[in-house]
Coordinates of N, CA, C and O in Angstrom, one line a residue:
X1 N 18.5 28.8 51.9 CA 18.7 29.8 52.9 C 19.2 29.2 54.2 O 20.2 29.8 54.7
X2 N 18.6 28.2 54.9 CA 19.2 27.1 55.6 C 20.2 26.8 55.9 O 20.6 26.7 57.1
X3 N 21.1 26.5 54.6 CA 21.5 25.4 54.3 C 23.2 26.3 54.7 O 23.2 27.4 54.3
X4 N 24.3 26.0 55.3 CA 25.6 26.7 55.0 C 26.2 26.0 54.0 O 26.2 24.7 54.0
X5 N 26.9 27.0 52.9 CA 27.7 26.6 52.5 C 28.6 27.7 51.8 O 28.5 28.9 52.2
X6 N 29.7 27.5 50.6 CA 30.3 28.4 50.1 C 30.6 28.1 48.9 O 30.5 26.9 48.6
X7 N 30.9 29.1 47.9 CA 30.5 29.4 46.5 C 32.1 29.5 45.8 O 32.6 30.6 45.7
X8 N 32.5 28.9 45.4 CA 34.1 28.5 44.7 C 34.1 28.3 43.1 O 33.8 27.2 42.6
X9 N 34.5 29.3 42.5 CA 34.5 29.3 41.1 C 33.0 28.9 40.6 O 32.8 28.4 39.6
X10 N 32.2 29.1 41.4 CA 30.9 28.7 40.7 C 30.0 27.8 41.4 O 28.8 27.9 41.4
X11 N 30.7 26.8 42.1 CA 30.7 25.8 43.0 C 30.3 25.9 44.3 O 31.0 26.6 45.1
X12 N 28.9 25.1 44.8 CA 28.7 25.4 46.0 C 29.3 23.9 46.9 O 29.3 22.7 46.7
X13 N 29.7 24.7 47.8 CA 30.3 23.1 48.7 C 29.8 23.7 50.1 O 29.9 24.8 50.7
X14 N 29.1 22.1 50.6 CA 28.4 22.5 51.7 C 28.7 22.3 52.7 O 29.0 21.1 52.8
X15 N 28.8 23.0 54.2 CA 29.6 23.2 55.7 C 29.4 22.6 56.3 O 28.3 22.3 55.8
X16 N 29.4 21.7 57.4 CA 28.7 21.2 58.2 C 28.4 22.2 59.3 O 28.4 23.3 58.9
X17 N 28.1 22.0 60.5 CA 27.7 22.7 61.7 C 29.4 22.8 62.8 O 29.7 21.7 63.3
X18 N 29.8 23.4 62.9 CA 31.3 23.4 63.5 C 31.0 22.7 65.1 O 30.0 22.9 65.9
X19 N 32.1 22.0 65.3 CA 31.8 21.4 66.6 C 32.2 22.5 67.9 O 33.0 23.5 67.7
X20 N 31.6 22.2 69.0 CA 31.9 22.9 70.3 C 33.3 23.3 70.3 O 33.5 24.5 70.5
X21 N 34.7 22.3 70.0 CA 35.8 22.7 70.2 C 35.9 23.5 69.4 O 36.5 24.5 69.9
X22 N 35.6 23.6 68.1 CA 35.8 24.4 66.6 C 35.6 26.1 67.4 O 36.3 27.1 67.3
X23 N 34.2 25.9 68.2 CA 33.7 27.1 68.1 C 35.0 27.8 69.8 O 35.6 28.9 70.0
X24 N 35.0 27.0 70.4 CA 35.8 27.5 71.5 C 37.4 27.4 71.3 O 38.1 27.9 72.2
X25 N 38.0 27.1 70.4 CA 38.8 27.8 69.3 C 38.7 29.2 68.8 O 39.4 30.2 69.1
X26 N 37.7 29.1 68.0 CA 37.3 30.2 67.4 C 36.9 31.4 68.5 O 36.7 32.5 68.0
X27 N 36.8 31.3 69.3 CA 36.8 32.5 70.7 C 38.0 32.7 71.1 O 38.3 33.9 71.3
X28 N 38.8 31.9 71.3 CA 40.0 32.2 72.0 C 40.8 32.8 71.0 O 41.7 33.5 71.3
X29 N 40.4 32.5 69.6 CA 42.1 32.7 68.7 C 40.9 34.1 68.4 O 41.8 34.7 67.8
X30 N 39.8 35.0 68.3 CA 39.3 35.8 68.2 C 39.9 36.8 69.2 O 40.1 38.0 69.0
X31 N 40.0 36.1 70.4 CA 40.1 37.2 71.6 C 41.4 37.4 71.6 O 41.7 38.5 72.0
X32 N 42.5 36.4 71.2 CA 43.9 36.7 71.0 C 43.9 38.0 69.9 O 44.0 39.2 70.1
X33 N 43.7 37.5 69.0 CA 43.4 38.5 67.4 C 42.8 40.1 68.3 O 43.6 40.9 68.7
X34 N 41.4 40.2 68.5 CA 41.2 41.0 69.3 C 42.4 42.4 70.3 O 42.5 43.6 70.2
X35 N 43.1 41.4 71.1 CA 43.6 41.9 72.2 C 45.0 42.4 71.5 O 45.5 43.4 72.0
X36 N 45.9 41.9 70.0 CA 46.1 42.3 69.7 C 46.1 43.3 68.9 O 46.9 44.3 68.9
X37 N 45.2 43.2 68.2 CA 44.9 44.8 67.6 C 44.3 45.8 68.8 O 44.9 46.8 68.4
X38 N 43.8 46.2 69.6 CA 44.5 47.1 70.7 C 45.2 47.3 71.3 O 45.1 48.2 72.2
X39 N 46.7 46.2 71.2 CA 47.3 46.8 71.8 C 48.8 47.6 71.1 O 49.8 48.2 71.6
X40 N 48.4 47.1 69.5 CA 49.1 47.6 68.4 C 47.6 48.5 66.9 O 47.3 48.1 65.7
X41 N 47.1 49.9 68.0 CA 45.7 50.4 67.1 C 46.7 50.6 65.6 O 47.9 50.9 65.3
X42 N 45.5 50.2 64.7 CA 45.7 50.5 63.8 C 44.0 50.3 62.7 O 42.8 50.2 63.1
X43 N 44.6 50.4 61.1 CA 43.5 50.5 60.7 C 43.0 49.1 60.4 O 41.9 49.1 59.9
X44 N 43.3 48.2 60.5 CA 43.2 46.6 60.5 C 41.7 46.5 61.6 O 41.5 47.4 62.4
X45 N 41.0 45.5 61.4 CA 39.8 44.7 61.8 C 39.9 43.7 61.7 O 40.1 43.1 60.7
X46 N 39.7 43.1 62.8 CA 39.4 41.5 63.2 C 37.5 40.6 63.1 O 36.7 40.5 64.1
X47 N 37.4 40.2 62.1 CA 36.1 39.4 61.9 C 36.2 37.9 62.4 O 37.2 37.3 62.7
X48 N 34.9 37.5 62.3 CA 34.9 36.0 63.1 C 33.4 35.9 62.0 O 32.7 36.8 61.5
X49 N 33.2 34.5 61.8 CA 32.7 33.6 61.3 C 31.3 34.0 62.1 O 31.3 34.4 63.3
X50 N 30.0 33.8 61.4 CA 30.1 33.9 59.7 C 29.7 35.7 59.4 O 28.9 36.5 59.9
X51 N 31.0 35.5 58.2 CA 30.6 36.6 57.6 C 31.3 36.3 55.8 O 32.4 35.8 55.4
X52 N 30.6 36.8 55.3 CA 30.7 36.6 53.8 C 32.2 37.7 52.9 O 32.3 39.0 52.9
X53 N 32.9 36.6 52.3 CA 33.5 37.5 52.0 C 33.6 37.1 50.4 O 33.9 35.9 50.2
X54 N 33.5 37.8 49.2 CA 33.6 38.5 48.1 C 34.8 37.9 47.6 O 35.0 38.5 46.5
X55 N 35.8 37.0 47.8 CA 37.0 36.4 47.6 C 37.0 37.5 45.8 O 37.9 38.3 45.8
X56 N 36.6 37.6 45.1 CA 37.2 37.8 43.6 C 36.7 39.1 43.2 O 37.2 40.0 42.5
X57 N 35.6 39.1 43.8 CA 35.0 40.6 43.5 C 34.2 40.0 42.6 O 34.4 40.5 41.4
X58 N 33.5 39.2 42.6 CA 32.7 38.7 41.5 C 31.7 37.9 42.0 O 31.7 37.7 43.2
X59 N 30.5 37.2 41.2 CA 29.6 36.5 41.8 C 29.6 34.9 41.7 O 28.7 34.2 41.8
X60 N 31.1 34.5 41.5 CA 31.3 33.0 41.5 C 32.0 32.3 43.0 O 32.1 31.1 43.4
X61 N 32.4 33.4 43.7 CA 33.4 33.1 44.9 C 33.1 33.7 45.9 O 33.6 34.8 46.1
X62 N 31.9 33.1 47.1 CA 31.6 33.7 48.1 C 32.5 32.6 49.3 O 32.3 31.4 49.3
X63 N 33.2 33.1 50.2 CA 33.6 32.0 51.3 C 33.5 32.9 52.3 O 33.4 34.1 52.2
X64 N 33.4 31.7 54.0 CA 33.4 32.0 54.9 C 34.3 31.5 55.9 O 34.1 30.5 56.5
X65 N 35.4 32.5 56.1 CA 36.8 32.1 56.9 C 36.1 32.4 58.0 O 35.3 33.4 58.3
X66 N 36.6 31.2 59.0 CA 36.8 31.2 60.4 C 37.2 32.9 61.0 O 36.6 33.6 61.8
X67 N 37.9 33.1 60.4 CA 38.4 34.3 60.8 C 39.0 35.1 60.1 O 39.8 34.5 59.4
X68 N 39.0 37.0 59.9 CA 39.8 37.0 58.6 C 40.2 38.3 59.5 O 39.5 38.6 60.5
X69 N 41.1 39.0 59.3 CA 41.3 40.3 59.5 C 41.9 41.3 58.1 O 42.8 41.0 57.3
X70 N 41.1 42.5 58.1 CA 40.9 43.3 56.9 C 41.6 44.7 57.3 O 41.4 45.3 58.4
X71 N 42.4 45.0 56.4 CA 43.7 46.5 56.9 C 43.1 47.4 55.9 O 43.3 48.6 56.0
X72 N 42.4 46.9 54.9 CA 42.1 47.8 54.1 C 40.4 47.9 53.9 O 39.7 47.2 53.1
X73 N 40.1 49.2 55.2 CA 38.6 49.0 55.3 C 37.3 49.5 54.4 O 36.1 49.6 54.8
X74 N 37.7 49.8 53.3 CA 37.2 49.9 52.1 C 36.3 48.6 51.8 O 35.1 48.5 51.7
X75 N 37.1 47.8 51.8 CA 36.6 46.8 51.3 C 35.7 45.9 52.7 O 35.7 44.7 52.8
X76 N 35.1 46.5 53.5 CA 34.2 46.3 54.6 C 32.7 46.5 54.2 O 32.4 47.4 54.9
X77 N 31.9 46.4 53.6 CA 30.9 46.8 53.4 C 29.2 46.3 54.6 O 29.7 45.5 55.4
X78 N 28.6 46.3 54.7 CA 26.8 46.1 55.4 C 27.3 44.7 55.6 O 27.6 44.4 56.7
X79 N 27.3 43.6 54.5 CA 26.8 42.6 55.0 C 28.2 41.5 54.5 O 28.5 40.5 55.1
X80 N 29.0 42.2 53.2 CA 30.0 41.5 53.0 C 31.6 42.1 53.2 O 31.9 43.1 53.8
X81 N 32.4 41.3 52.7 CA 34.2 41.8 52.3 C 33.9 41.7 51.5 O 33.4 40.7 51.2
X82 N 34.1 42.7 50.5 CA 34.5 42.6 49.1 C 35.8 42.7 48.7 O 36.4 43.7 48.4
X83 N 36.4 41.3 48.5 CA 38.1 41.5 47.9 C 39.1 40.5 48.8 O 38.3 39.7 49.4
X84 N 40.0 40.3 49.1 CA 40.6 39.3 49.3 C 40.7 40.2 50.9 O 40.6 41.4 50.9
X85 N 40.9 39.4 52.4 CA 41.3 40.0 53.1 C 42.7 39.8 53.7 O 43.1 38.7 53.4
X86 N 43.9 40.5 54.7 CA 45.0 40.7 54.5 C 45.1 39.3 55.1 O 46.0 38.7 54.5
X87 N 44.3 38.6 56.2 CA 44.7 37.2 56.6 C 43.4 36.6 57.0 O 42.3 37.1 57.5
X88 N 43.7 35.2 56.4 CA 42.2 34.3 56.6 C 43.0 33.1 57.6 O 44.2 32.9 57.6
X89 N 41.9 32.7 58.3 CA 42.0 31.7 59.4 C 41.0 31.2 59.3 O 39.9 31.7 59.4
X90 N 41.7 29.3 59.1 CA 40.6 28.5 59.3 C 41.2 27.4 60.1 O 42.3 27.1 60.3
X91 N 39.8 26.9 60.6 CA 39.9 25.6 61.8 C 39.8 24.2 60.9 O 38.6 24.1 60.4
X92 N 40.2 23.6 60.7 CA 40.4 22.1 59.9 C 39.1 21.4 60.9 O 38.8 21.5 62.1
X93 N 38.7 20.6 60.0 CA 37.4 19.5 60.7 C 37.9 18.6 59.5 O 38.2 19.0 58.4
X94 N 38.0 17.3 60.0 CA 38.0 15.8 59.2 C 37.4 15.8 58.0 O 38.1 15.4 57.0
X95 N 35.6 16.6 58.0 CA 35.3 17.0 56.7 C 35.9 18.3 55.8 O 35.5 18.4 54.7
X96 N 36.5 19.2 56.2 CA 36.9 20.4 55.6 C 38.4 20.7 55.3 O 38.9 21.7 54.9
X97 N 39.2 19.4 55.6 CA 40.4 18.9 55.6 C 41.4 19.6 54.2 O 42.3 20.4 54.2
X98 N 40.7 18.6 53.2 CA 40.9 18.9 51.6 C 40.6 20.2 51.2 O 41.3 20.7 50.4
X99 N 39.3 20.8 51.7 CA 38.9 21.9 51.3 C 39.9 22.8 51.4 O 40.6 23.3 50.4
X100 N 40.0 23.1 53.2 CA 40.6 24.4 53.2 C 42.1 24.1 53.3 O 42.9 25.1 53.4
X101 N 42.7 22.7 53.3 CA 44.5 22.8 52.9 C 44.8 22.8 51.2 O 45.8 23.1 50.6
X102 N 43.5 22.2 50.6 CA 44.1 22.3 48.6 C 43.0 23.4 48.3 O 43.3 23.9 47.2
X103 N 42.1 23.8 48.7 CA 41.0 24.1 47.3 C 41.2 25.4 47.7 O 41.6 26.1 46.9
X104 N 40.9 25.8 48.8 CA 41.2 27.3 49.6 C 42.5 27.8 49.5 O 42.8 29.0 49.3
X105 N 43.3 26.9 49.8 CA 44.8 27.5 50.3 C 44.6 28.2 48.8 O 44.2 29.4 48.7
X106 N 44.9 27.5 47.7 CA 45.0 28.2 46.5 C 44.2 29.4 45.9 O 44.6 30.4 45.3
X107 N 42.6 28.8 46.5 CA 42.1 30.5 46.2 C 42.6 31.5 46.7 O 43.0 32.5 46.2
X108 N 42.6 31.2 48.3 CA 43.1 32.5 48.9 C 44.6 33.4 48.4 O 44.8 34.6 48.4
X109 N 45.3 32.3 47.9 CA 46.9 32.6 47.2 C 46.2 33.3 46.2 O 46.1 34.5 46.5
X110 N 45.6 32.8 44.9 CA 45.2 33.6 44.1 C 45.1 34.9 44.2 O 45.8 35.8 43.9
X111 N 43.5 34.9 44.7 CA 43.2 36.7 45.0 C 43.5 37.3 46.0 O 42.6 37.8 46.6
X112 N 45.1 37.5 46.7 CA 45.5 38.6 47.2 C 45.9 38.5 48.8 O 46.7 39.2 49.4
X113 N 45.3 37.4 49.1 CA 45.3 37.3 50.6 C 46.6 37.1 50.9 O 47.4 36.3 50.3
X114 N 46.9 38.1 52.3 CA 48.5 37.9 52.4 C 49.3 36.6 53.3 O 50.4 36.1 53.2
X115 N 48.3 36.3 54.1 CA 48.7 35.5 55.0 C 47.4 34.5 55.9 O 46.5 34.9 56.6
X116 N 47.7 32.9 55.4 CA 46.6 32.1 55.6 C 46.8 31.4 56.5 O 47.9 30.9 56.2
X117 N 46.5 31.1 57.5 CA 46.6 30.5 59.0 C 46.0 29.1 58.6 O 44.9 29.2 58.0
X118 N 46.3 28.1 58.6 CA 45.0 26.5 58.8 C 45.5 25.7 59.8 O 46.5 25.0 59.7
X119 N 44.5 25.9 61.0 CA 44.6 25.0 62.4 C 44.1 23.9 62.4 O 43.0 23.6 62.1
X120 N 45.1 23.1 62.8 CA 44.4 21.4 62.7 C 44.6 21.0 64.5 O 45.5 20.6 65.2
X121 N 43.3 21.2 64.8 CA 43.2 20.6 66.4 C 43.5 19.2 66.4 O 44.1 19.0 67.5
X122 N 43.3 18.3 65.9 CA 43.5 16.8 66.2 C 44.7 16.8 66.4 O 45.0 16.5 67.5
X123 N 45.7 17.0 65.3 CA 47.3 17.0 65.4 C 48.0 18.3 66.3 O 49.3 18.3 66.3
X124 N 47.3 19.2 66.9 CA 47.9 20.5 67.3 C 48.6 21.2 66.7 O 49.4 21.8 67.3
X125 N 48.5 21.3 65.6 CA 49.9 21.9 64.9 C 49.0 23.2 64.0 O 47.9 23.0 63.5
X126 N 49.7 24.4 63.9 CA 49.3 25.4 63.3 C 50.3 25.9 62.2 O 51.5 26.2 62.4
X127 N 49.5 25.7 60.5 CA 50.3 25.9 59.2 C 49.9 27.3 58.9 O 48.8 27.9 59.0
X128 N 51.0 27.9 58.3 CA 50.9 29.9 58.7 C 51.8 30.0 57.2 O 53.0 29.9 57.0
X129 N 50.8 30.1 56.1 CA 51.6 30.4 55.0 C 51.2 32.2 54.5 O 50.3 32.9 54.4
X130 N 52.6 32.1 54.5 CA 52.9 34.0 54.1 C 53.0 34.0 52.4 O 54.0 33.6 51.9
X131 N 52.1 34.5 51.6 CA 52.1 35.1 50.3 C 52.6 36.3 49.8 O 52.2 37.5 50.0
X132 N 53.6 36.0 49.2 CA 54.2 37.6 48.7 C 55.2 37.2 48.1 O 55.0 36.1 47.5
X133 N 56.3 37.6 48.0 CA 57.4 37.7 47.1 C 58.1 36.4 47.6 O 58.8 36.0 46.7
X134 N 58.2 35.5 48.5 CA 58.9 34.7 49.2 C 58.0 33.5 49.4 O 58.5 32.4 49.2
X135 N 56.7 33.6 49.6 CA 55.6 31.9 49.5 C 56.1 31.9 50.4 O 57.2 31.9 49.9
X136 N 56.3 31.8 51.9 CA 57.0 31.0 52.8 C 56.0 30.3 53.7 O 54.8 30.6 53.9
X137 N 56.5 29.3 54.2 CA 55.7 28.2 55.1 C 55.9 28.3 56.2 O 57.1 28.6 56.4
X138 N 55.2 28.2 57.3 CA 56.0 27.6 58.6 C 55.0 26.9 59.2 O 53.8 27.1 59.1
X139 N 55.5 25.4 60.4 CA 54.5 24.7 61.1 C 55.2 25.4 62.6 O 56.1 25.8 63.1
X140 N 54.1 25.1 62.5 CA 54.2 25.1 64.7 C 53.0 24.4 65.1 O 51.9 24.2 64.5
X141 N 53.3 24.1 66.3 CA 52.5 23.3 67.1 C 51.9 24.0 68.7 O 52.4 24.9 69.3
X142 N 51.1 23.6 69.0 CA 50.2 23.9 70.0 C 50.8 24.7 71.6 O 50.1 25.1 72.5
X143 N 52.1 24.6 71.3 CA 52.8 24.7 72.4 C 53.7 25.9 71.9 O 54.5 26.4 72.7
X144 N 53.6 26.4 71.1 CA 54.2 27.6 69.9 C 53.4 29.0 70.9 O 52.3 29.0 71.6
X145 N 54.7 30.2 70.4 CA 53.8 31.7 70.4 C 53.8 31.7 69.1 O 55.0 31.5 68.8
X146 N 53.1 32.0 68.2 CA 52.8 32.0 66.4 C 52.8 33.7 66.2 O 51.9 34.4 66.7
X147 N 53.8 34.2 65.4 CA 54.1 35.4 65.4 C 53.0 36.1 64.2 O 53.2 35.7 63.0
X148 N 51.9 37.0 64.4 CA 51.4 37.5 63.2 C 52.2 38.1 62.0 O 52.6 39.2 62.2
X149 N 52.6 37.4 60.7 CA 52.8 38.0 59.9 C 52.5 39.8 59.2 O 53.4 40.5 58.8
X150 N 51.5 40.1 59.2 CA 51.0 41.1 58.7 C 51.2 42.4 59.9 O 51.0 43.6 59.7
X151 N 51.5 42.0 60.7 CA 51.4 42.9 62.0 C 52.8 42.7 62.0 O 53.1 42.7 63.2
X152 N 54.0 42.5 61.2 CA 55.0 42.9 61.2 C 55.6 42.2 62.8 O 56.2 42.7 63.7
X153 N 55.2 40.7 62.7 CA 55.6 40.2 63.8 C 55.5 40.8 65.1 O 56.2 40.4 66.0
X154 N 54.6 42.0 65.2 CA 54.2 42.7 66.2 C 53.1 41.6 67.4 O 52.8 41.5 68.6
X155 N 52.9 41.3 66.6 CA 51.5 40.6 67.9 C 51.9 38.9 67.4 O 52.5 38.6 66.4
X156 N 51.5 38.4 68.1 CA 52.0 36.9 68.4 C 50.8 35.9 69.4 O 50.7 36.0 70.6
X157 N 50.0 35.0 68.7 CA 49.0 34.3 69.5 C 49.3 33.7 70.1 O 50.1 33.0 69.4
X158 N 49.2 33.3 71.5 CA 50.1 32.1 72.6 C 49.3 31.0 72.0 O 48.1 31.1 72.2
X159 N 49.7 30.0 71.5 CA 48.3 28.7 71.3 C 48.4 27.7 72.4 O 47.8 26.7 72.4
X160 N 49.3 28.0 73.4 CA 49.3 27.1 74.7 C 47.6 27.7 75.3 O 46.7 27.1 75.9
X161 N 47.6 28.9 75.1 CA 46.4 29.4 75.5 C 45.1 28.7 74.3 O 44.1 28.6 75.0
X162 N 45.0 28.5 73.4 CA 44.3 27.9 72.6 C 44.2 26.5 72.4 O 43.4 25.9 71.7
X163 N 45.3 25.9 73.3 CA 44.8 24.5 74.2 C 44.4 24.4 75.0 O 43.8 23.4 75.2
X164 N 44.4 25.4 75.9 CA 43.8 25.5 77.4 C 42.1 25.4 76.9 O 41.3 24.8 77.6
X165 N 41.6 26.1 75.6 CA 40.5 26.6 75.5 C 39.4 25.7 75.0 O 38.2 25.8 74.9
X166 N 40.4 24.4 74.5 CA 39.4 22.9 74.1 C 38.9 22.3 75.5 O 39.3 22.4 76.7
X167 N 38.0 21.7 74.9 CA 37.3 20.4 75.6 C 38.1 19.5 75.3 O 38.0 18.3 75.8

């Protein structure tokens, strides 16, 4: 009960405690995320860590994205997501490196998720892979406006602002 971790094909693999930068990241790219969805309302929700999401709809794959936002609020339920959501975002740490660029990137491709964000603060650089008919890739770096995919390139996070927001 203690203990964090996350549940992958069966598999529990365990979190460490996210560092100060991790977490003052995770505010600022929340409050970006945030400020865009009101200022483009729609039926989309913005979540932040931790919250359990349902990756397969089944009882072998529980994960906890840094951040995910969900368009289709059905699948919102009391305590979990049940089902893949439209975009997951995660912050890379030294130990979670492997995880969330091979073991995740693929689950998330699998069940549904449209569009996976993975922030690597050490190197500044932000990997934004779009799933769908095209797989496409793109890097940018810390000095980037990073255009939301799913928002139809409507909303766009400044990450000059999400450098300002590290220690």
């Amino acid at each position: 009960e203690d203990v964090r971790a996350e549940l992958i094909d069966g598999k529990f693999y365990i979190m460490e405690a996210p560092s100060i930068n991790h977490q003052l990241l995770l505010m600022e790219l929340a409050m970006q995320f945030a400020m865009c969805q009101k200022a483009h309302p729609g039926d989309c929700k913005v979540i932040f860590a931790p919250c359990d999401v349902q990756l397969d709809e089944d009882n072998y794959t529980m994960v906890q994205p840094d951040l995910l936002v969900v368009c289709d609020l059905a699948k919102l339920h009391k305590q979990v997501c049940y089902g893949a959501p439209d975009l997951t975002l995660e912050i890379m740490s030294p130990a979670s490196r492997s995880h969330d660029s091979v073991r995740k990137l693929h689950k998330y491709k699998n069940a549904g998720v449209r569009e996976y964000w993975l922030i690597d603060p050490e190197n500044e650089t932000v990997m934004v892979y779009e799933f769908g008919s095209e797989n496409r890739f793109r890097l940018y770096t810390f000095d980037d406006q990073v255009p939301v995919g799913i928002s139809d390139n409507r909303c766009v996070i400044d990450f000059r602002q999400v450098r300002k927001a590290m220690i």
